[in-house]
PDB file of C-alpha atoms in Angstrom:
ATOM      1  CA  MET A  21      16.990 179.006 -69.994  1.00 85.00           C
ATOM      2  CA  SER A  22      20.310 179.163 -71.107  1.00 93.00           C
ATOM      3  CA  ARG A  23      21.643 176.477 -73.606  1.00 91.00           C
ATOM      4  CA  HIS A  24      24.041 175.304 -71.169  1.00 88.00           C
ATOM      5  CA  GLU A  25      21.074 174.854 -68.323  1.00 92.00           C
ATOM      6  CA  ALA A  26      19.107 172.967 -71.051  1.00 92.00           C
ATOM      7  CA  ARG A  27      20.998 170.286 -72.457  1.00 93.00           C
ATOM      8  CA  ARG A  28      22.137 169.784 -68.528  1.00 94.00           C
ATOM      9  CA  ASN A  29      18.111 168.833 -68.520  1.00 94.00           C
ATOM     10  CA  GLU A  30      18.264 167.258 -71.431  1.00 95.00           C
ATOM     11  CA  ILE A  31      20.893 164.712 -69.442  1.00 96.00           C
ATOM     12  CA  LEU A  32      19.524 164.490 -66.364  1.00 95.00           C
ATOM     13  CA  VAL A  33      15.609 163.436 -68.133  1.00 95.00           C
ATOM     14  CA  ALA A  34      17.659 160.906 -70.075  1.00 97.00           C
ATOM     15  CA  ALA A  35      19.547 159.762 -66.425  1.00 96.00           C
ATOM     16  CA  LEU A  36      15.943 159.145 -65.212  1.00 95.00           C
ATOM     17  CA  ALA A  37      14.669 157.593 -67.939  1.00 96.00           C
ATOM     18  CA  VAL A  38      17.365 154.902 -67.863  1.00 96.00           C
ATOM     19  CA  LEU A  39      17.504 154.372 -64.278  1.00 95.00           C
ATOM     20  CA  ALA A  40      13.782 154.146 -64.035  1.00 94.00           C
ATOM     21  CA  ARG A  41      13.839 151.468 -66.943  1.00 95.00           C
ATOM     22  CA  GLU A  42      17.080 149.574 -66.467  1.00 94.00           C
ATOM     23  CA  GLY A  43      17.805 149.820 -62.701  1.00 92.00           C
ATOM     24  CA  ILE A  44      21.074 151.210 -60.896  1.00 90.00           C
ATOM     25  CA  ALA A  45      22.916 147.980 -61.807  1.00 89.00           C
ATOM     26  CA  GLU A  46      22.414 148.065 -65.343  1.00 94.00           C
ATOM     27  CA  THR A  47      22.916 151.976 -66.040  1.00 93.00           C
ATOM     28  CA  THR A  48      26.340 153.103 -67.240  1.00 93.00           C
ATOM     29  CA  THR A  49      27.223 156.605 -68.620  1.00 93.00           C
ATOM     30  CA  ARG A  50      27.461 154.978 -71.790  1.00 94.00           C
ATOM     31  CA  LYS A  51      23.527 154.040 -71.976  1.00 96.00           C
ATOM     32  CA  ILE A  52      22.495 157.428 -70.010  1.00 96.00           C
ATOM     33  CA  ALA A  53      24.868 159.787 -72.962  1.00 95.00           C
ATOM     34  CA  ALA A  54      23.193 157.617 -75.671  1.00 96.00           C
ATOM     35  CA  GLU A  55      19.868 158.377 -74.191  1.00 97.00           C
ATOM     36  CA  ALA A  56      20.820 161.639 -74.352  1.00 96.00           C
ATOM     37  CA  ASN A  57      22.056 162.232 -77.595  1.00 95.00           C
ATOM     38  CA  VAL A  58      25.582 162.839 -76.581  1.00 94.00           C
ATOM     39  CA  ASN A  59      29.220 161.381 -76.351  1.00 93.00           C
ATOM     40  CA  GLN A  60      30.402 160.252 -72.500  1.00 93.00           C
ATOM     41  CA  ALA A  61      33.101 163.474 -72.509  1.00 94.00           C
ATOM     42  CA  MET A  62      30.310 165.702 -72.518  1.00 94.00           C
ATOM     43  CA  LEU A  63      28.240 163.618 -69.983  1.00 92.00           C
ATOM     44  CA  ARG A  64      30.983 164.431 -67.682  1.00 93.00           C
ATOM     45  CA  TYR A  65      31.632 168.055 -68.722  1.00 94.00           C
ATOM     46  CA  TYR A  66      28.058 168.239 -67.171  1.00 94.00           C
ATOM     47  CA  PHE A  67      28.018 166.183 -64.365  1.00 94.00           C
ATOM     48  CA  GLY A  68      31.896 164.943 -63.656  1.00 91.00           C
ATOM     49  CA  SER A  69      31.595 161.771 -62.143  1.00 88.00           C
ATOM     50  CA  LYS A  70      28.469 159.077 -62.402  1.00 85.00           C
ATOM     51  CA  ASP A  71      28.106 160.081 -58.347  1.00 85.00           C
ATOM     52  CA  GLU A  72      27.162 163.677 -59.241  1.00 90.00           C
ATOM     53  CA  LEU A  73      24.987 162.649 -61.924  1.00 93.00           C
ATOM     54  CA  LEU A  74      22.688 160.115 -58.922  1.00 88.00           C
ATOM     55  CA  PHE A  75      23.312 163.108 -56.709  1.00 88.00           C
ATOM     56  CA  ALA A  76      21.414 165.640 -59.398  1.00 92.00           C
ATOM     57  CA  VAL A  77      18.922 163.000 -60.230  1.00 93.00           C
ATOM     58  CA  LEU A  78      17.718 162.753 -56.526  1.00 87.00           C
ATOM     59  CA  ARG A  79      17.845 166.506 -56.727  1.00 87.00           C
ATOM     60  CA  GLU A  80      15.792 166.366 -59.479  1.00 91.00           C
ATOM     61  CA  LEU A  81      13.044 164.179 -57.626  1.00 90.00           C
ATOM     62  CA  MET A  82      13.186 166.509 -54.529  1.00 87.00           C
ATOM     63  CA  ARG A  83      12.436 169.494 -56.800  1.00 89.00           C
ATOM     64  CA  ARG A  84       9.643 167.176 -58.270  1.00 91.00           C
ATOM     65  CA  THR A  85       8.422 166.198 -54.688  1.00 89.00           C
ATOM     66  CA  GLN A  86       8.435 169.874 -53.721  1.00 89.00           C
ATOM     67  CA  ASP A  87       6.815 171.042 -56.314  1.00 93.00           C
ATOM     68  CA  ILE A  88       3.646 168.356 -56.074  1.00 92.00           C
ATOM     69  CA  VAL A  89       3.362 169.299 -52.187  1.00 86.00           C
ATOM     70  CA  ARG A  90       3.437 173.387 -53.091  1.00 86.00           C
ATOM     71  CA  GLN A  91       0.708 172.792 -56.067  1.00 92.00           C
ATOM     72  CA  ALA A  92      -1.108 170.252 -53.716  1.00 88.00           C
ATOM     73  CA  ALA A  93      -1.140 173.403 -50.917  1.00 85.00           C
ATOM     74  CA  GLN A  94      -2.442 176.250 -52.977  1.00 86.00           C
ATOM     75  CA  GLY A  95      -5.920 177.255 -52.032  1.00 84.00           C
ATOM     76  CA  HIS A  96      -6.020 175.598 -48.743  1.00 76.00           C
ATOM     77  CA  THR A  97      -5.946 177.539 -45.533  1.00 77.00           C
ATOM     78  CA  SER A  98      -6.022 174.669 -43.218  1.00 88.00           C
ATOM     79  CA  TRP A  99      -2.888 172.923 -42.199  1.00 90.00           C
ATOM     80  CA  ARG A 100      -4.606 169.752 -42.008  1.00 93.00           C
ATOM     81  CA  ASP A 101      -6.104 169.987 -45.508  1.00 93.00           C
ATOM     82  CA  VAL A 102      -2.138 171.100 -46.585  1.00 91.00           C
ATOM     83  CA  ILE A 103      -1.135 167.938 -45.095  1.00 93.00           C
ATOM     84  CA  ALA A 104      -3.719 165.424 -46.340  1.00 95.00           C
ATOM     85  CA  ASN A 105      -3.855 166.854 -49.712  1.00 94.00           C
ATOM     86  CA  GLY A 106      -0.007 167.220 -49.933  1.00 93.00           C
ATOM     87  CA  LEU A 107       0.419 163.398 -49.150  1.00 96.00           C
ATOM     88  CA  ARG A 108      -2.375 162.538 -51.539  1.00 97.00           C
ATOM     89  CA  ALA A 109      -1.079 164.456 -54.116  1.00 95.00           C
ATOM     90  CA  PHE A 110       2.363 162.689 -53.340  1.00 96.00           C
ATOM     91  CA  TRP A 111       0.684 159.369 -53.459  1.00 98.00           C
ATOM     92  CA  GLU A 112      -0.979 159.940 -57.070  1.00 97.00           C
ATOM     93  CA  HIS A 113       2.426 160.377 -58.130  1.00 96.00           C
ATOM     94  CA  VAL A 114       4.312 156.903 -56.320  1.00 97.00           C
ATOM     95  CA  GLU A 115       1.039 155.403 -57.971  1.00 97.00           C
ATOM     96  CA  ARG A 116       1.636 156.696 -61.655  1.00 96.00           C
ATOM     97  CA  GLU A 117       5.811 156.570 -61.488  1.00 94.00           C
ATOM     98  CA  PRO A 118       6.100 153.502 -59.080  1.00 96.00           C
ATOM     99  CA  GLU A 119       9.566 152.901 -61.120  1.00 94.00           C
ATOM    100  CA  LEU A 120      10.414 156.049 -59.736  1.00 93.00           C
ATOM    101  CA  GLN A 121      10.361 155.037 -56.249  1.00 94.00           C
ATOM    102  CA  ILE A 122      11.987 151.577 -57.218  1.00 95.00           C
ATOM    103  CA  MET A 123      14.738 153.652 -58.584  1.00 93.00           C
ATOM    104  CA  GLN A 124      14.851 155.942 -55.674  1.00 91.00           C
ATOM    105  CA  TYR A 125      15.630 152.751 -53.155  1.00 93.00           C
ATOM    106  CA  GLU A 126      17.684 151.139 -56.159  1.00 93.00           C
ATOM    107  CA  LEU A 127      20.275 154.857 -55.123  1.00 89.00           C
ATOM    108  CA  THR A 128      19.851 154.295 -51.401  1.00 90.00           C
ATOM    109  CA  LEU A 129      20.963 150.721 -51.710  1.00 91.00           C
ATOM    110  CA  TYR A 130      23.588 151.280 -53.993  1.00 87.00           C
ATOM    111  CA  ALA A 131      25.210 154.207 -52.018  1.00 87.00           C
ATOM    112  CA  LEU A 132      25.245 152.397 -48.672  1.00 90.00           C
ATOM    113  CA  ARG A 133      26.738 149.552 -50.353  1.00 90.00           C
ATOM    114  CA  HIS A 134      29.534 151.911 -51.587  1.00 87.00           C
ATOM    115  CA  THR A 135      31.552 153.683 -48.818  1.00 88.00           C
ATOM    116  CA  ASP A 136      32.733 156.448 -51.750  1.00 87.00           C
ATOM    117  CA  SER A 137      29.185 157.128 -52.323  1.00 85.00           C
ATOM    118  CA  ALA A 138      27.218 156.743 -48.707  1.00 88.00           C
ATOM    119  CA  TRP A 139      27.072 160.507 -48.535  1.00 88.00           C
ATOM    120  CA  LEU A 140      24.143 160.154 -51.235  1.00 86.00           C
ATOM    121  CA  ALA A 141      21.905 157.692 -49.535  1.00 88.00           C
ATOM    122  CA  GLN A 142      22.699 160.844 -46.494  1.00 89.00           C
ATOM    123  CA  GLN A 143      21.536 163.710 -49.202  1.00 89.00           C
ATOM    124  CA  GLN A 144      18.714 161.911 -50.102  1.00 89.00           C
ATOM    125  CA  TYR A 145      16.975 161.627 -47.190  1.00 91.00           C
ATOM    126  CA  SER A 146      18.507 164.533 -45.517  1.00 93.00           C
ATOM    127  CA  GLY A 147      16.956 166.658 -48.529  1.00 90.00           C
ATOM    128  CA  TYR A 148      13.218 164.740 -48.397  1.00 91.00           C
ATOM    129  CA  SER A 149      13.303 165.964 -44.863  1.00 94.00           C
ATOM    130  CA  ARG A 150      13.661 169.294 -45.566  1.00 92.00           C
ATOM    131  CA  VAL A 151      11.201 169.437 -48.385  1.00 90.00           C
ATOM    132  CA  VAL A 152       8.556 167.898 -45.582  1.00 93.00           C
ATOM    133  CA  GLU A 153       9.896 170.499 -43.067  1.00 94.00           C
ATOM    134  CA  GLU A 154       9.636 173.321 -45.229  1.00 92.00           C
ATOM    135  CA  ALA A 155       6.140 172.469 -46.346  1.00 89.00           C
ATOM    136  CA  LEU A 156       5.416 171.894 -43.003  1.00 91.00           C
ATOM    137  CA  ARG A 157       6.822 175.803 -41.714  1.00 91.00           C
ATOM    138  CA  ASP A 158       5.240 177.167 -44.449  1.00 89.00           C
ATOM    139  CA  TYR A 159       1.551 176.249 -43.451  1.00 86.00           C
ATOM    140  CA  ILE A 160       1.851 174.890 -39.691  1.00 85.00           C
ATOM    141  CA  ALA A 161       2.357 178.087 -37.008  1.00 81.00           C
ATOM    142  CA  PRO A 162       5.119 176.339 -35.080  1.00 79.00           C
ATOM    143  CA  ASP A 163       3.152 176.860 -31.642  1.00 83.00           C
ATOM    144  CA  THR A 164      -0.019 174.442 -33.156  1.00 80.00           C
ATOM    145  CA  CYS A 165       2.281 171.614 -33.952  1.00 86.00           C
ATOM    146  CA  SER A 166       3.279 169.342 -30.638  1.00 86.00           C
ATOM    147  CA  LEU A 167       6.792 168.060 -32.313  1.00 90.00           C
ATOM    148  CA  SER A 168       9.299 169.967 -33.874  1.00 92.00           C
ATOM    149  CA  PHE A 169       8.704 170.103 -37.657  1.00 94.00           C
ATOM    150  CA  SER A 170      11.940 167.866 -38.503  1.00 95.00           C
ATOM    151  CA  GLU A 171      10.665 165.138 -36.095  1.00 95.00           C
ATOM    152  CA  LEU A 172       7.210 165.444 -37.854  1.00 96.00           C
ATOM    153  CA  ALA A 173       8.927 165.659 -41.138  1.00 96.00           C
ATOM    154  CA  ARG A 174      10.902 161.934 -40.567  1.00 96.00           C
ATOM    155  CA  PHE A 175       7.753 160.648 -39.422  1.00 97.00           C
ATOM    156  CA  ILE A 176       6.073 161.672 -42.717  1.00 97.00           C
ATOM    157  CA  ILE A 177       8.957 160.321 -44.420  1.00 97.00           C
ATOM    158  CA  GLY A 178       8.779 156.930 -42.588  1.00 97.00           C
ATOM    159  CA  GLY A 179       5.431 156.573 -42.860  1.00 98.00           C
ATOM    160  CA  LEU A 180       5.716 157.076 -46.388  1.00 98.00           C
ATOM    161  CA  ASP A 181       8.758 154.862 -47.362  1.00 97.00           C
ATOM    162  CA  GLY A 182       6.662 151.761 -45.707  1.00 97.00           C
ATOM    163  CA  LEU A 183       3.751 152.563 -47.675  1.00 98.00           C
ATOM    164  CA  ILE A 184       5.768 153.019 -51.117  1.00 98.00           C
ATOM    165  CA  LEU A 185       7.704 149.498 -50.252  1.00 97.00           C
ATOM    166  CA  GLN A 186       4.595 147.742 -49.498  1.00 98.00           C
ATOM    167  CA  PHE A 187       3.206 149.120 -52.777  1.00 98.00           C
ATOM    168  CA  ILE A 188       6.029 148.356 -55.074  1.00 97.00           C
ATOM    169  CA  SER A 189       5.896 144.892 -53.883  1.00 97.00           C
ATOM    170  CA  ASP A 190       2.122 144.383 -54.335  1.00 96.00           C
ATOM    171  CA  ARG A 191       0.834 146.873 -56.348  1.00 97.00           C
ATOM    172  CA  ASP A 192      -2.327 147.280 -54.612  1.00 98.00           C
ATOM    173  CA  PRO A 193      -3.374 150.659 -55.025  1.00 98.00           C
ATOM    174  CA  ALA A 194      -6.895 150.500 -52.792  1.00 98.00           C
ATOM    175  CA  ARG A 195      -5.119 149.044 -49.992  1.00 98.00           C
ATOM    176  CA  ALA A 196      -2.124 151.731 -50.245  1.00 98.00           C
ATOM    177  CA  ARG A 197      -5.005 154.332 -49.899  1.00 98.00           C
ATOM    178  CA  ARG A 198      -6.901 153.423 -47.446  1.00 98.00           C
ATOM    179  CA  ASP A 199      -3.233 152.699 -45.487  1.00 98.00           C
ATOM    180  CA  LEU A 200      -2.407 156.213 -46.575  1.00 98.00           C
ATOM    181  CA  GLU A 201      -5.424 157.696 -44.965  1.00 98.00           C
ATOM    182  CA  HIS A 202      -4.578 156.562 -42.115  1.00 98.00           C
ATOM    183  CA  LEU A 203      -0.765 157.990 -42.134  1.00 98.00           C
ATOM    184  CA  ILE A 204      -3.077 161.288 -42.553  1.00 98.00           C
ATOM    185  CA  THR A 205      -4.756 160.742 -40.032  1.00 97.00           C
ATOM    186  CA  ALA A 206      -1.877 159.538 -37.445  1.00 97.00           C
ATOM    187  CA  VAL A 207       0.261 162.771 -38.985  1.00 96.00           C
ATOM    188  CA  ILE A 208      -2.313 165.213 -37.936  1.00 94.00           C
ATOM    189  CA  ALA A 209      -3.231 163.824 -34.708  1.00 94.00           C
ATOM    190  CA  LEU A 210       0.563 163.877 -34.002  1.00 92.00           C
ATOM    191  CA  ALA A 211       0.896 167.281 -34.934  1.00 90.00           C
ATOM    192  CA  GLU A 212      -2.181 168.349 -32.499  1.00 88.00           C
ATOM    193  CA  SER A 213      -1.223 166.125 -28.946  1.00 77.00           C
ATOM    194  CA  ARG A 214       0.155 167.862 -26.472  1.00 60.00           C
TER     195      ARG A 214
END
């Protein structure tokens, strides 16, 4: 990794930390720069605008999600196991870092409230759909699934969104895990239905 890439990653990690800790309303480029030990000019050099930095944060979170799903899929030959283990692994991440989930919802709402930033919300959901769709495409034969991969991906994301919102509201991991198992059962049944 070049020095430029390393510095950019340090700033990205700092942005994630500040956003998760303080929320989007309290996050400023000044706070991110201080967390990263750089000046604001350096922040602008690497990311341009605040929206571009927020988009980089979303891309980083998508990359992490993709890594979680790929790792969970390793060693499994059954697509049903890949779906179940991928969703369970992602859920472990949700329970471990719920503040990142809160931050993502804040980013979505921020983007939707600011016309100039609305593209962030669209990019966020299309990006997550792409990540899930690619994972499905990698492990499920197209003639096996009754829905298109994009439809199944949106169903999975919609189900996860609901579970995440409930979990970050009440922090009941036992109930959330039971509900996750119902989602897994529903996803597999939906994929298999003809």
